[in-house]
Structure formats: structure tokens, C-alpha cells
């Protein structure tokens, strides 16, 4: 099998001829004169674990609820597996949803909650409960089948909700902040559990989250949302390494941003900034001299040295003073005051033992490769 | 009085109470307990005691509970004769059965009418919801008797309903509605409907929309969702509302007296007749005690069912 064929197989969005499983076309949702979702178009492929990432109130749940059939789009079209969903009620859609609040039926045992969907399909009780037993095994809840939801912990409830939404083997599973109610440690464990289950069953997942770490861990691709619009779609690495806008760069991870004007749109790009002087940045298409741009620099791409590194065409170097050090164990965060007073965030890995680490009030040189600096136009 | 003496007084009281084994908590519970004791348990015991006596023409019109014999010994005079009389006389048995029947049927109708109303109010958006709730409570601002008389105006031979139907030519003979069981049902359901709606509303308004969406998402049609999710979750409201209608309905006196006919047999009327017409206090007391147990039994049963469900 050739390399491109393999890539297309596991990453169908890279294949321009692949047929999307879900097509969201120019979807808009207004509540009165407030636009919650504004003209979103998005293609999602079979077997993906797609994360919608965005701050609170940006319209993530609304988009998800339109896919599930709980909200009617004001405009636009949704196709699932080629079928137009307009006019199809929630109970007739090939989707299932895991609710943010779990929405477990409080008067039913775990077992009955999970069986609910199958019994509505007209499955016999024997068949339904056999499937329920399998599903409870998958989410490791066999022992709790007879309990009521109020007798479970948060993590257990979360797994019941997941089992209930998976039991009908939906083509598409929608998860609204599925791990939001769990504490940090449980959440991290559950993220991998979710990936395991998704890969076991091969169901397409769309997960809504406001937690960028969660999106980075789970997703095959991330759609970053802001004020009802998807600002960028891409694989986690691409979103982190090549953000298209200041919003995305700032939302995912931590970043230093500087305003400036292009002096030379060559390779590297030369940008004149009021705060840092002349900077060299990674080349990109479509820039012209004099254009207003922003430079994005990830803190972990910067090195700190006590002596000035050798000058080079592809390296930016600036002197500064360490203002603050936060030692985190596996890494240390620095705030370096540059000559003109501007603060630079720097993160150094503590991979090697350092007998004489850089400390407060030391004069240092901050340097980074031109390729570490991204030019953003919006 | 200064704060200091206030404080000292309070501490003194607390010390005395402490020595008697009474804490602040007991005191808080004690107030409703005393209330129930004075206004429920004591009258109940008095009734119970009268029901064990015999009727005599005297003042009070029943035999004392004990007597001193000529040799000074204490004789307790108590008889279950009144209860045996209730069992043997078909009148009482029929009155009880008829009361239960009327109360049950009225409760069922109040539920069938009240549930959709409560559901609609609970699902209404906020400003409308308050207005609708106010409308449910509004009849309480006029006297209950006045409203029953108003129904008489509707149901009479020359009442509003008959006149309207006759003038529209739908009927040519006036319908007989007054002094029938039908009028009694109308009166009871009308009067006690708010007591059904309010607890149902209080229950349904708490119902989480996400549960209904979840049921729909899993393939349940709105009807199936209602019977598998909404209805079972509103059971406590149904029980509370039904009790609030059933209990007063079973002992209802005014409505059958005003709207019912001579053959509308209800235990409240029998009780009235025993006390005021026959002046047979012991039998009347026995009637009341039996009625109390008829009302208490279903409550106790429901309580135990609910407790068992919760334990599961
Ligand atoms: N039923 C509704 N009526 C009016 N406004 C709504 C409704 N549902 C959501 N909104 C508004 O739409 C915006 C997006 O909501 P939502 O999709 O829930 O955001 P989130 O990204 O946090 O999930 C919010 O400002 C919210 O107030
Ligand atoms: Mg949300």
C-alpha cells in the first residue's frame, strides 16, 4: 500500500475525493435577533473523533443540538450519510447524544436506562438485556446494573450515559462536554477510555468541549469556534503549529503575540515590529511588503542563555532580564523583561538536570529560530 | 428589659429545660406536636370514648365511662354495640361504600382534568405561567358556599345550561341535573380541582427538559416519552393531588347536601343526621371513627409503598 493511500485511509479529510459522512452546509441558528450559529459549513468523515472547541456561549451546544434534531436550523442544510435531515425528528435520526448533564432517567436502574433505546426499537427483552450486559461490560459497569443513578458516583454516571447513547450503535454519536463534570484525574483517565471505545466500535464521534487539552488528546480533528463561527478546522498538531488567527493561537496553548509590518515577504519573512525591532519569521504565501501582520511565538520555542548566541540569518536574539520563574517540575515557566519593557513568556523543559539553573534577576539572551515565529494576518 | 437580663433569662430557661432533658431541637418539634395533640389527638380520644358509650336521654347524652359500684369498686362501662350496629345496618355500609365510590370517581376525574392543566402550566414560559397559576387559585377568593350556589344556578331546571340548550333547540325537555349524583360529581371536582393541580404543577415544573430530549433521542415518540418518563416521574404529584382530593371528598357534607338528591348517600350526611336529628352521639362517634380509618388506611398503604420504592 502506498503512503498516500494509507494517509487517506486513516485521515480521509486529506483525500479530496473522499465522501464526507456528515455535511453541514451554511447552517445558521438565530434565537430572536441573536445569532448563536452563523453560517457554518463543515464536513466530517466516517470514523472520526471530531472536537468542537470553543469558549462558553460560542454556539457549540446549539450546533450539536441541530445535528441531534432538538433545534431547527434557521437556514442551511445538514446531511448525514447523504440523507437530508430537514424535517426528520430527533427520534427518527441515526444519531444519539450524550448529554452534558447526562440526563439519566432517575426512576430507572442502570440496566433499564441502557436498555431504553433498544426497547423503543421493538427488540425483545431477552435480546435487549443481553446487549445491555455486553455494553455494561465495555464501560466496566457490570457490577452496578441494578443500581439507580442517584446511587452512583459522577464517573459512573458518565459511563452509564455513554453506554446508553452507544447501545443503539448510532452512526453518529454526539457528546456535549462529556467529561465536564469529572475531576481532573478521572477526566484524563476517561479521555483514553473514550478513545478506546470509539476505536472498538468505529462510531463517528463529535465531541463538544471548552477544554483545549481535552480536544488535543481526543481529536482526530478540531474545529475551533468563536461567536457562532468556526474559525479553523484541522488536526491538533496543525492547529497548534499553524494557527490561522490570533484567536486560535491564543485559545490553544500559550503564545506571545506581537504586532508588526512586513518589510520583506521572502524567506524568512522580515517583519518590522515596534516592540521587538526587526524580526525574522517563517515564510508563508500571500504576504506583501507593508502589510499589517501579527507574529506568534510559542513559549517553548525560545531558548535562554547567559551568553549571546552567534548571530545568524535565521535566528532572532534579544537581551532581557528574568522577572519571574515558576518551577513546575517537568518544566519551568519564565517571564523575561525585554529591553523595551515588554514581557516575553518562555517555557524551558527540565529534561536534563541543571546544577546552575537560570534564576531571578539574571541578565539573559532570549533566542529563537525564525521558523518558530508564525506570521498571522488576522 | 436590657439585653443582659434578656440573655440571663434565656440562659436560665435553657438550663431548666436542659435539666428536664429538653433541647432547643425538641422545643421546635414540640410546638407542632402539642398542636396536633390538643386539636387532633384529644378530640379523637373523646370521640373514641363516646363511641364506646350508650345513648341516653341526659346531658351529655351518653353513659359515663366508669361507675362506682355499691361496694366502691370501679366498673368500666364500654360497649362495641355501636360498631356492631354500623356493621349490621345496611344503611351505614351503603353510605360508606357510596362515599368511597363518589370520592374515587371524583378523584379520577379531577386527575384527568387536572393533569393536562398542570402540565400545560408547567410547560408555559414564565410570565404566562404565573398568570395561569393565579387563575387556578383565584376561585379561593370567593366563598366556597357562594360558588356551590352558583353551580345551582347553572344546573337548575330553569338554569343557565338548560335555558341555553333549549333556546338553541338542542333539547326540548329540560335536563334533570340538580339533585343527582352528576351534580355532586361536578361540585366535588370543581371545588377540589386546584388541590389536584397545584401539587401536580409543583412536580411537573421540576421535570428536566433534557430527560424528555434524551427519551426522544433514544427513539421514543412524544407519546411513549410521556408514558415512560413524564408519567412515572410525576407519580409523587399524582399521589399527593389524589390524596388532597380524595380525603375531603369522602367526608364531604355541604356539596351532597346542596347539589345531591335524597338518594345521594354520603357518610357526611349520615353523620350529620345522627348527631343533630337522632341525637345519637355514640353512633355518630362510631361513624366518624370508622370514616377516619377509611381515610387513613389508603394513606398508610401509599406511604409504605413509597418507602419500599425508595429503599430499592
Ligand atoms: N433556546 C435558546 N433561546 C435563546 N438563546 C439561546 C438558546 N439556546 C442557546 N442560546 C444562546 O445561544 C448562545 C450559544 O449557546 P450554546 O450553544 O449553548 O453555547 P455553548 O458553546 O456554551 O454550548 C448563548 O449565548 C445562549 O445564551
Ligand atoms: Mg454547551
XYZ file of C-alpha atoms and ligand atoms in Angstrom:
718
model
C 0.000 0.000 0.000
C 1.407 3.374 -0.908
C 1.951 6.030 1.689
C -0.717 8.366 0.328
C -3.294 5.578 0.296
C -2.553 4.868 3.935
C -2.877 8.503 4.856
C -6.194 8.747 3.041
C -7.412 5.650 4.826
C -6.787 6.891 8.356
C -7.087 10.595 7.524
C -9.888 10.789 4.961
C -10.092 14.595 5.228
C -6.723 14.736 3.428
C -8.247 12.958 0.457
C -10.109 15.481 -1.672
C -12.220 12.772 -3.318
C -13.443 11.154 -0.062
C -17.183 11.426 0.575
C -17.956 13.163 3.870
C -20.208 11.291 6.292
C -21.719 14.443 7.712
C -22.126 17.579 5.672
C -23.072 20.754 7.457
C -23.889 23.366 4.839
C -24.276 27.045 5.666
C -26.076 26.315 8.923
C -27.388 29.335 10.807
C -29.399 29.431 14.030
C -30.988 32.559 15.416
C -32.789 32.942 18.737
C -34.862 36.090 18.213
C -32.340 38.545 16.806
C -29.371 36.822 18.466
C -27.321 34.666 16.097
C -25.974 31.652 18.010
C -24.585 29.816 14.971
C -23.580 31.863 11.963
C -23.314 30.252 8.525
C -21.176 27.241 9.462
C -20.084 24.732 6.826
C -18.210 21.625 7.878
C -17.519 18.117 6.574
C -16.898 15.230 8.944
C -15.795 11.765 7.846
C -16.690 8.215 8.859
C -14.878 7.051 11.997
C -13.640 10.493 13.001
C -13.448 11.780 16.549
C -14.132 15.403 15.807
C -13.864 18.005 18.574
C -15.755 21.287 18.543
C -13.674 23.538 20.740
C -14.683 26.985 21.906
C -15.401 29.163 24.900
C -18.657 29.145 26.794
C -21.610 30.516 24.814
C -19.963 30.337 21.397
C -22.711 28.090 19.996
C -21.171 24.607 20.325
C -24.178 23.017 22.018
C -26.556 24.723 19.603
C -24.716 23.218 16.626
C -24.749 19.793 18.271
C -28.454 20.080 19.107
C -29.232 20.883 15.470
C -27.440 17.674 14.460
C -29.459 15.709 17.040
C -32.722 17.303 15.922
C -33.561 19.254 19.107
C -33.200 22.628 17.376
C -34.397 23.510 13.894
C -31.812 25.465 11.860
C -32.895 28.940 10.787
C -31.103 28.352 7.484
C -28.855 25.766 5.901
C -28.782 22.036 5.431
C -27.487 19.015 7.346
C -26.749 15.744 5.546
C -25.976 12.578 7.485
C -24.742 9.738 5.296
C -26.147 11.530 2.284
C -29.618 11.944 3.785
C -31.083 15.398 4.315
C -32.098 15.763 7.971
C -34.598 18.604 7.407
C -37.941 17.591 8.905
C -36.577 14.392 10.471
C -37.483 14.427 14.198
C -34.908 13.510 16.862
C -36.401 10.059 17.436
C -36.006 9.149 13.743
C -32.375 10.282 13.305
C -29.424 7.867 13.099
C -27.700 9.835 15.853
C -27.510 9.527 19.601
C -26.474 12.113 22.106
C -24.662 12.026 25.392
C -25.952 14.963 27.369
C -23.840 17.417 29.309
C -25.969 16.763 32.396
C -26.115 13.022 31.456
C -29.952 13.186 31.629
C -30.197 9.683 33.105
C -33.755 8.603 33.907
C -33.808 8.820 37.716
C -36.610 6.257 38.114
C -34.824 3.520 36.198
C -31.905 1.297 37.141
C -28.636 1.474 35.231
C -29.705 -1.559 33.244
C -33.084 -0.077 32.329
C -31.544 3.238 31.356
C -29.206 1.485 28.943
C -31.936 -0.818 27.601
C -34.341 2.081 26.959
C -33.216 2.753 23.389
C -33.283 -0.904 22.375
C -36.774 -1.478 23.770
C -38.035 1.531 21.801
C -36.708 -0.184 18.659
C -39.007 -3.102 19.433
C -36.242 -5.508 20.410
C -37.326 -8.397 22.662
C -36.435 -8.029 26.334
C -34.118 -11.047 26.208
C -32.185 -9.682 23.262
C -32.109 -6.155 24.673
C -30.780 -7.208 28.066
C -28.157 -9.465 26.511
C -26.869 -6.460 24.558
C -27.079 -4.303 27.670
C -24.894 -6.767 29.566
C -22.280 -6.582 26.803
C -22.364 -2.823 26.749
C -22.063 -2.576 30.533
C -19.007 -4.781 30.293
C -17.480 -2.449 27.731
C -17.864 0.516 30.087
C -16.961 -1.629 33.132
C -20.272 -1.268 34.955
C -21.423 -4.926 35.088
C -21.483 -4.890 38.871
C -23.775 -1.859 39.105
C -26.542 -2.912 36.696
C -29.287 -2.839 39.323
C -28.370 0.492 40.915
C -30.322 3.698 40.433
C -28.498 6.746 39.048
C -28.552 8.547 42.411
C -26.560 5.687 43.921
C -23.650 6.223 41.519
C -20.588 8.475 41.540
C -20.097 11.139 38.876
C -17.702 8.976 36.892
C -20.058 6.005 36.997
C -22.978 8.125 35.825
C -20.874 9.411 32.978
C -20.240 5.832 31.875
C -23.930 4.918 32.119
C -24.743 7.909 29.912
C -22.111 6.782 27.429
C -23.391 3.201 27.424
C -26.972 4.385 26.942
C -26.024 6.569 23.987
C -23.977 3.793 22.345
C -26.398 0.896 22.778
C -28.269 1.553 19.523
C -24.979 1.599 17.620
C -25.704 5.020 16.160
C -23.903 6.083 13.008
C -23.038 9.289 14.786
C -22.573 9.923 18.490
C -22.822 13.488 19.743
C -21.154 14.192 23.083
C -21.782 17.527 24.804
C -18.927 18.191 27.221
C -18.883 14.508 28.169
C -16.152 14.863 30.771
C -17.081 18.317 32.049
C -18.395 17.129 35.410
C -15.415 14.929 36.270
C -12.387 15.927 38.317
C -9.057 16.352 36.569
C -7.554 12.926 37.218
C -10.693 10.982 36.350
C -11.111 13.139 33.278
C -7.649 12.259 31.967
C -8.239 8.542 32.506
C -11.649 8.758 30.861
C -10.278 10.526 27.777
C -8.279 7.451 26.836
C -11.224 5.224 27.713
C -13.369 7.240 25.313
C -10.794 6.833 22.528
C -10.607 3.080 23.199
C -14.384 2.713 22.976
C -14.593 4.877 19.867
C -11.937 2.756 18.140
C -13.535 -0.515 19.292
C -16.948 0.412 17.901
C -15.852 2.504 14.934
C -18.648 5.026 15.547
C -18.172 8.616 14.377
C -17.932 10.929 17.403
C -18.495 14.657 17.572
C -17.350 15.908 20.951
C -18.038 19.396 22.246
C -15.565 20.775 24.748
C -14.209 24.055 26.056
C -11.030 22.356 27.297
C -8.186 22.619 24.797
C -6.139 19.829 26.421
C -9.127 17.526 26.083
C -9.554 18.448 22.430
C -5.847 17.890 21.772
C -5.944 14.467 23.471
C -9.146 13.173 21.887
C -9.490 14.613 18.456
C -8.611 13.408 15.014
C -9.519 16.963 14.007
C -10.510 20.061 15.905
C -12.931 22.775 14.843
C -12.251 25.958 16.792
C -15.412 28.012 17.324
C -15.798 31.639 18.229
C -19.045 33.625 18.405
C -21.055 31.236 16.260
C -18.369 30.793 13.600
C -15.789 28.051 13.031
C -12.525 29.923 12.694
C -10.245 26.993 11.881
C -10.516 23.264 11.260
C -7.530 20.958 11.358
C -5.585 18.194 13.022
C -4.480 19.064 16.564
C -0.871 19.458 15.521
C -1.741 21.731 12.606
C -3.954 23.895 14.791
C -1.203 24.272 17.351
C 1.679 24.721 14.927
C -0.077 26.745 12.257
C -2.889 28.749 13.788
C -4.588 30.940 11.208
C -5.586 33.741 13.511
C -4.660 35.417 16.757
C -7.814 33.988 18.310
C -6.827 30.396 17.552
C -3.177 30.919 18.525
C -4.226 32.411 21.828
C -7.026 29.909 22.519
C -4.894 26.807 22.004
C -1.935 26.822 24.318
C 0.000 29.836 25.405
C 1.532 32.305 22.949
C 3.493 35.569 22.678
C 1.868 37.900 20.118
C 3.479 40.962 18.517
C 2.093 43.400 16.006
C 4.199 44.499 13.017
C 4.545 45.283 9.333
C 6.087 43.149 6.611
C 9.315 44.604 5.259
C 10.382 41.674 3.113
C 7.917 38.866 2.266
C 10.787 36.485 1.343
C 12.220 33.500 3.236
C 12.478 34.201 6.086
C 9.843 36.900 6.242
C 11.265 40.079 7.702
C 8.841 41.975 9.918
C 9.339 45.352 11.497
C 7.781 45.458 14.984
C 7.562 48.463 17.304
C 8.147 46.218 20.350
C 10.952 43.874 19.234
C 12.589 45.662 16.314
C 13.295 43.665 13.178
C 12.196 40.023 13.366
C 12.673 37.047 11.082
C 9.733 34.656 10.756
C 8.656 31.506 8.913
C 7.961 32.133 5.242
C 4.382 31.912 4.011
C 2.422 32.631 0.873
C 0.440 35.698 0.092
C 2.297 38.372 2.036
C 3.162 41.751 0.605
C 5.550 44.439 1.792
C 3.933 46.950 4.147
C 1.130 44.554 5.157
C -0.098 44.653 8.746
C 0.578 41.300 10.455
C 0.977 39.666 13.850
C 3.805 37.411 14.975
C 3.039 34.390 17.148
C 5.763 32.740 19.195
C 5.167 29.677 21.427
C 6.966 29.989 24.795
C 8.611 26.556 24.478
C 10.356 27.528 21.227
C 12.513 30.142 22.954
C 15.956 29.378 24.452
C 17.505 31.332 27.297
C 21.299 31.626 27.533
C 23.668 33.679 29.669
C 25.985 34.366 26.765
C 24.904 35.838 23.470
C 24.453 33.138 20.809
C 26.274 33.559 17.490
C 24.381 35.856 15.164
C 22.669 34.085 12.257
C 20.359 34.879 9.374
C 17.701 32.560 10.737
C 17.844 33.330 14.477
C 16.243 36.156 16.449
C 18.049 37.193 19.615
C 17.029 39.767 22.232
C 18.582 40.608 25.621
C 16.418 40.716 28.717
C 16.170 40.195 32.471
C 14.381 37.289 34.188
C 11.456 38.769 36.094
C 9.754 35.608 37.286
C 10.402 31.869 37.414
C 7.766 29.217 38.094
C 9.263 25.783 38.608
C 6.673 23.122 37.675
C 8.830 20.022 37.935
C 8.856 18.782 34.394
C 9.277 22.334 33.090
C 9.842 25.883 34.212
C 7.944 28.984 33.117
C 9.870 32.259 32.829
C 8.787 35.827 32.331
C 11.592 37.777 30.714
C 11.530 41.579 30.615
C 12.923 42.695 27.282
C 14.900 45.895 26.788
C 11.804 47.963 25.886
C 9.832 46.676 28.898
C 7.730 44.128 27.020
C 7.322 40.740 28.781
C 8.182 37.523 26.952
C 6.807 34.190 28.132
C 9.344 31.378 27.929
C 8.964 27.710 28.870
C 12.033 25.528 29.322
C 11.882 21.782 29.667
C 13.716 20.308 32.666
C 14.699 17.266 30.706
C 18.338 17.486 31.843
C 19.452 18.107 35.367
C 20.797 21.640 35.609
C 23.217 22.361 38.500
C 23.003 26.095 37.987
C 19.547 26.976 36.631
C 18.773 30.459 35.380
C 17.163 32.395 38.190
C 15.507 35.711 39.118
C 17.084 38.986 38.011
C 19.646 37.353 35.771
C 20.548 39.059 32.532
C 19.872 36.581 29.706
C 19.585 36.332 25.950
C 16.317 35.032 24.561
C 16.735 33.477 21.137
C 14.569 31.525 18.734
C 14.633 30.281 15.216
C 12.841 32.196 12.502
C 10.851 29.007 11.777
C 9.380 29.177 15.297
C 7.765 32.537 14.555
C 4.466 32.407 12.666
C 3.062 35.284 10.669
C -0.683 35.775 11.204
C -2.753 38.059 9.025
C -5.971 38.085 11.086
C -35.670 44.898 79.518
C -31.935 45.125 78.887
C -30.058 42.721 76.684
C -28.195 41.450 79.722
C -31.273 40.325 81.642
C -32.737 39.056 78.396
C -29.707 36.937 77.965
C -29.748 35.776 81.581
C -33.418 34.921 81.293
C -32.767 32.932 78.174
C -29.843 31.087 79.749
C -31.880 30.359 82.846
C -34.684 28.934 80.748
C -32.194 26.889 78.761
C -30.717 25.496 81.988
C -34.108 24.483 83.335
C -35.014 22.897 80.038
C -31.669 21.119 79.924
C -32.308 19.665 83.364
C -35.693 18.442 82.151
C -33.982 16.880 79.144
C -35.459 19.329 76.625
C -33.131 20.718 73.980
C -33.886 23.535 71.502
C -34.500 20.923 68.844
C -37.125 19.162 70.928
C -38.765 22.523 71.530
C -39.082 23.201 67.797
C -40.655 19.807 67.256
C -42.754 20.179 70.396
C -44.841 23.087 69.078
C -46.463 21.226 66.158
C -46.633 18.115 68.340
C -48.562 19.972 71.028
C -50.826 21.458 68.378
C -51.626 18.008 66.970
C -52.059 16.660 70.486
C -54.504 19.395 71.521
C -56.531 19.639 68.327
C -56.324 16.192 66.843
C -55.443 13.501 69.339
C -57.568 14.776 72.247
C -60.757 15.215 70.180
C -60.061 11.824 68.632
C -59.860 10.215 72.081
C -63.035 11.989 73.147
C -64.802 10.670 70.049
C -63.416 7.207 70.663
C -64.629 7.287 74.232
C -68.140 8.448 73.244
C -68.333 5.754 70.573
C -67.951 3.145 73.326
C -70.888 4.536 75.347
C -74.631 4.091 75.082
C -77.043 6.811 74.120
C -79.237 8.074 76.973
C -81.544 11.000 77.327
C -79.475 13.144 79.555
C -76.878 15.842 79.373
C -74.423 14.798 77.957
C -76.485 12.293 76.007
C -74.313 9.240 76.627
C -73.404 6.956 79.516
C -70.269 7.664 81.588
C -67.177 5.535 81.011
C -66.963 4.234 84.551
C -69.201 3.858 87.586
C -68.530 3.130 91.237
C -70.326 0.009 92.373
C -72.145 -0.059 95.737
C -69.043 -1.733 97.221
C -66.800 1.068 95.982
C -65.199 -0.900 93.119
C -64.673 0.775 89.763
C -66.726 -0.566 86.840
C -65.750 0.363 83.329
C -68.797 0.627 81.093
C -67.764 0.251 77.484
C -69.545 -1.403 74.628
C -68.756 -2.180 70.980
C -72.511 -2.244 70.372
C -72.370 0.919 68.219
C -69.795 -0.583 65.876
C -71.805 -3.804 65.603
C -74.826 -1.679 64.767
C -72.868 0.038 61.953
C -71.885 -3.337 60.522
C -75.373 -4.756 60.687
C -77.362 -1.837 59.385
C -77.081 -1.774 55.588
C -77.647 1.987 55.601
C -74.210 2.680 57.047
C -72.435 0.132 54.905
C -74.051 1.589 51.794
C -73.248 5.127 52.869
C -69.566 4.236 53.334
C -69.384 2.398 50.019
C -71.201 5.169 48.226
C -68.906 7.801 49.767
C -65.842 5.869 48.701
C -67.262 5.433 45.221
C -68.094 9.116 44.842
C -64.701 10.141 46.239
C -62.794 7.732 43.964
C -64.690 8.736 40.825
C -64.314 12.439 41.648
C -60.575 11.938 42.253
C -60.150 10.175 38.921
C -61.971 12.966 37.081
C -60.030 15.647 38.936
C -56.826 13.847 37.900
C -57.881 13.507 34.264
C -58.828 17.177 34.094
C -56.072 18.479 36.383
C -53.101 16.685 34.826
C -53.261 18.350 31.393
C -53.855 21.733 33.037
C -50.890 21.289 35.403
C -48.741 20.036 32.527
C -49.650 22.976 30.343
C -48.928 25.490 33.112
C -45.604 23.836 33.970
C -44.507 23.927 30.308
C -45.571 27.565 29.777
C -42.952 30.316 29.603
C -42.558 32.418 32.720
C -44.918 35.427 32.546
C -47.815 33.295 31.314
C -47.117 30.594 33.905
C -47.644 32.986 36.835
C -50.880 34.303 35.365
C -52.238 30.782 34.854
C -51.290 29.759 38.404
C -53.071 32.828 39.720
C -56.184 31.833 37.765
C -56.097 28.396 39.394
C -56.032 29.932 42.873
C -58.436 32.774 42.061
C -61.700 30.933 42.995
C -60.477 30.767 46.617
C -61.080 34.500 46.876
C -64.833 33.937 46.844
C -66.661 31.902 49.430
C -66.936 28.200 48.764
C -70.675 28.248 49.556
C -71.269 31.051 47.102
C -69.598 29.058 44.362
C -71.708 25.978 45.117
C -74.848 28.155 44.916
C -73.582 29.477 41.593
C -73.479 25.893 40.342
C -77.093 25.505 41.442
C -77.892 28.443 39.176
C -76.247 26.618 36.299
C -77.717 23.173 36.894
C -81.296 24.113 37.884
C -84.324 23.149 35.818
C -84.538 26.743 34.600
C -80.804 27.232 34.980
C -78.257 28.642 32.573
C -77.416 25.306 30.959
C -80.989 24.198 30.334
C -82.063 27.618 29.079
C -79.144 27.806 26.671
C -79.624 24.314 25.307
C -83.389 24.833 24.962
C -83.061 28.163 23.175
C -80.537 26.620 20.811
C -83.061 23.873 20.169
C -80.649 21.100 21.122
C -83.090 19.727 23.697
C -86.811 20.258 24.083
C -87.140 18.865 27.620
C -85.025 20.404 30.399
C -82.316 18.014 31.615
C -82.573 16.913 35.213
C -79.207 17.754 36.683
C -79.863 19.179 40.113
C -80.237 16.703 42.957
C -78.423 13.951 41.094
C -75.072 12.242 41.649
C -73.936 14.026 38.499
C -74.329 17.395 40.223
C -72.390 16.068 43.220
C -69.502 14.987 40.985
C -69.487 18.373 39.292
C -69.445 20.110 42.669
C -66.654 17.991 44.140
C -64.426 18.005 41.051
C -64.908 21.737 40.608
C -64.206 22.534 44.248
C -61.145 20.357 44.722
C -59.534 20.706 41.279
C -56.970 23.290 42.483
C -55.813 20.810 45.143
C -55.065 18.387 42.316
C -53.445 20.933 40.017
C -51.091 22.571 42.496
C -49.112 19.507 43.674
C -49.022 18.175 40.102
C -47.743 21.520 38.881
C -45.094 21.622 41.620
C -43.927 18.195 40.480
C -44.069 18.739 36.716
C -42.322 22.081 36.787
C -39.223 20.328 38.138
C -39.145 17.883 35.228
C -35.842 18.290 33.377
C -36.305 19.009 29.641
C -33.112 17.080 28.973
C -34.855 13.866 30.118
C -37.559 14.333 27.501
C -34.952 15.098 24.870
C -32.952 12.034 25.919
C -36.026 9.824 25.527
C -36.701 11.294 22.085
C -33.056 10.867 21.148
C -33.263 7.173 22.042
C -36.207 6.705 19.700
C -39.266 7.324 21.885
C -42.138 9.199 20.245
C -43.671 12.016 22.322
C -46.485 9.677 23.462
C -44.072 6.940 24.525
C -41.917 9.554 26.260
C -44.949 10.684 28.221
C -45.819 7.200 29.447
C -42.250 6.032 30.156
C -40.696 9.202 31.560
C -43.114 12.026 32.406
C -45.866 9.938 33.980
C -43.681 7.734 36.235
C -41.689 10.762 37.386
C -44.876 12.651 38.240
C -46.232 9.808 40.379
C -45.489 11.609 43.680
C -47.502 14.587 42.395
C -50.351 12.318 41.333
C -50.399 10.665 44.768
C -50.302 13.975 46.629
C -53.011 15.556 44.466
C -55.233 12.491 44.662
C -54.979 12.395 48.455
C -55.827 16.077 48.694
C -58.981 15.459 46.646
C -59.958 12.038 47.965
C -59.714 12.815 51.675
C -62.021 15.853 51.799
C -64.312 14.328 49.166
C -65.003 11.199 51.193
C -66.322 13.189 54.162
C -67.942 15.929 52.078
C -71.193 17.228 53.570
C -72.093 20.567 52.008
C -71.873 19.596 48.342
C -74.114 16.491 48.528
C -76.496 18.397 50.821
C -76.887 21.277 48.363
C -76.456 19.618 44.973
C -77.295 15.972 45.678
C -80.701 14.358 45.715
C -82.400 12.454 48.536
C -80.833 9.223 47.309
C -77.275 10.585 47.185
C -75.929 8.669 50.117
C -72.784 10.069 51.673
C -71.370 9.376 55.080
C -71.077 13.071 55.901
C -74.839 13.440 55.694
C -75.418 10.288 57.760
C -73.097 11.701 60.392
C -74.992 14.974 60.462
C -78.322 13.182 60.814
C -77.069 11.005 63.680
C -75.732 13.964 65.615
C -78.396 16.554 65.018
C -81.542 14.653 64.089
C -81.271 11.423 66.101
C -79.028 12.985 68.756
C -77.336 9.598 68.992
C -73.840 10.766 69.839
C -72.309 7.326 70.411
C -73.379 6.006 66.982
C -72.332 9.276 65.322
C -68.923 8.987 67.022
C -68.528 5.437 65.806
C -69.401 6.578 62.265
C -66.730 9.270 62.474
C -64.066 6.905 63.817
C -64.702 4.359 61.076
C -64.527 7.097 58.475
C -61.187 8.205 59.872
C -59.790 4.716 59.406
C -61.174 4.551 55.894
C -59.189 7.682 55.075
C -56.046 6.739 56.971
C -55.762 3.232 55.553
C -55.015 4.243 51.935
C -52.545 6.894 53.125
C -50.655 4.372 55.219
C -50.629 1.933 52.344
C -49.300 4.546 49.902
C -46.664 5.609 52.403
C -45.412 2.091 52.801
C -45.358 1.591 49.009
C -43.342 4.773 48.613
C -40.928 3.805 51.374
C -40.384 0.437 49.780
C -39.760 2.048 46.391
C -37.214 4.385 47.913
C -35.409 1.557 49.668
C -34.934 -0.295 46.398
N -33.176 28.311 23.477
C -32.426 29.428 23.451
N -33.004 30.640 23.445
C -32.250 31.761 23.407
N -30.917 31.789 23.382
C -30.274 30.609 23.393
C -30.990 29.367 23.439
N -30.083 28.356 23.439
C -28.866 28.949 23.404
N -28.984 30.281 23.386
C -27.871 31.250 23.317
O -27.021 30.886 22.257
C -25.667 31.055 22.633
C -24.906 29.767 22.400
O -25.345 28.805 23.331
P -24.710 27.361 23.406
O -24.753 26.754 22.061
O -25.392 26.640 24.492
O -23.204 27.694 23.817
P -22.026 26.722 24.259
O -20.952 26.939 23.236
O -21.590 27.190 25.600
O -22.539 25.332 24.276
C -25.656 31.505 24.068
O -25.426 32.894 24.100
C -27.037 31.174 24.576
O -27.445 32.134 25.511
Mg -22.843 23.955 25.980
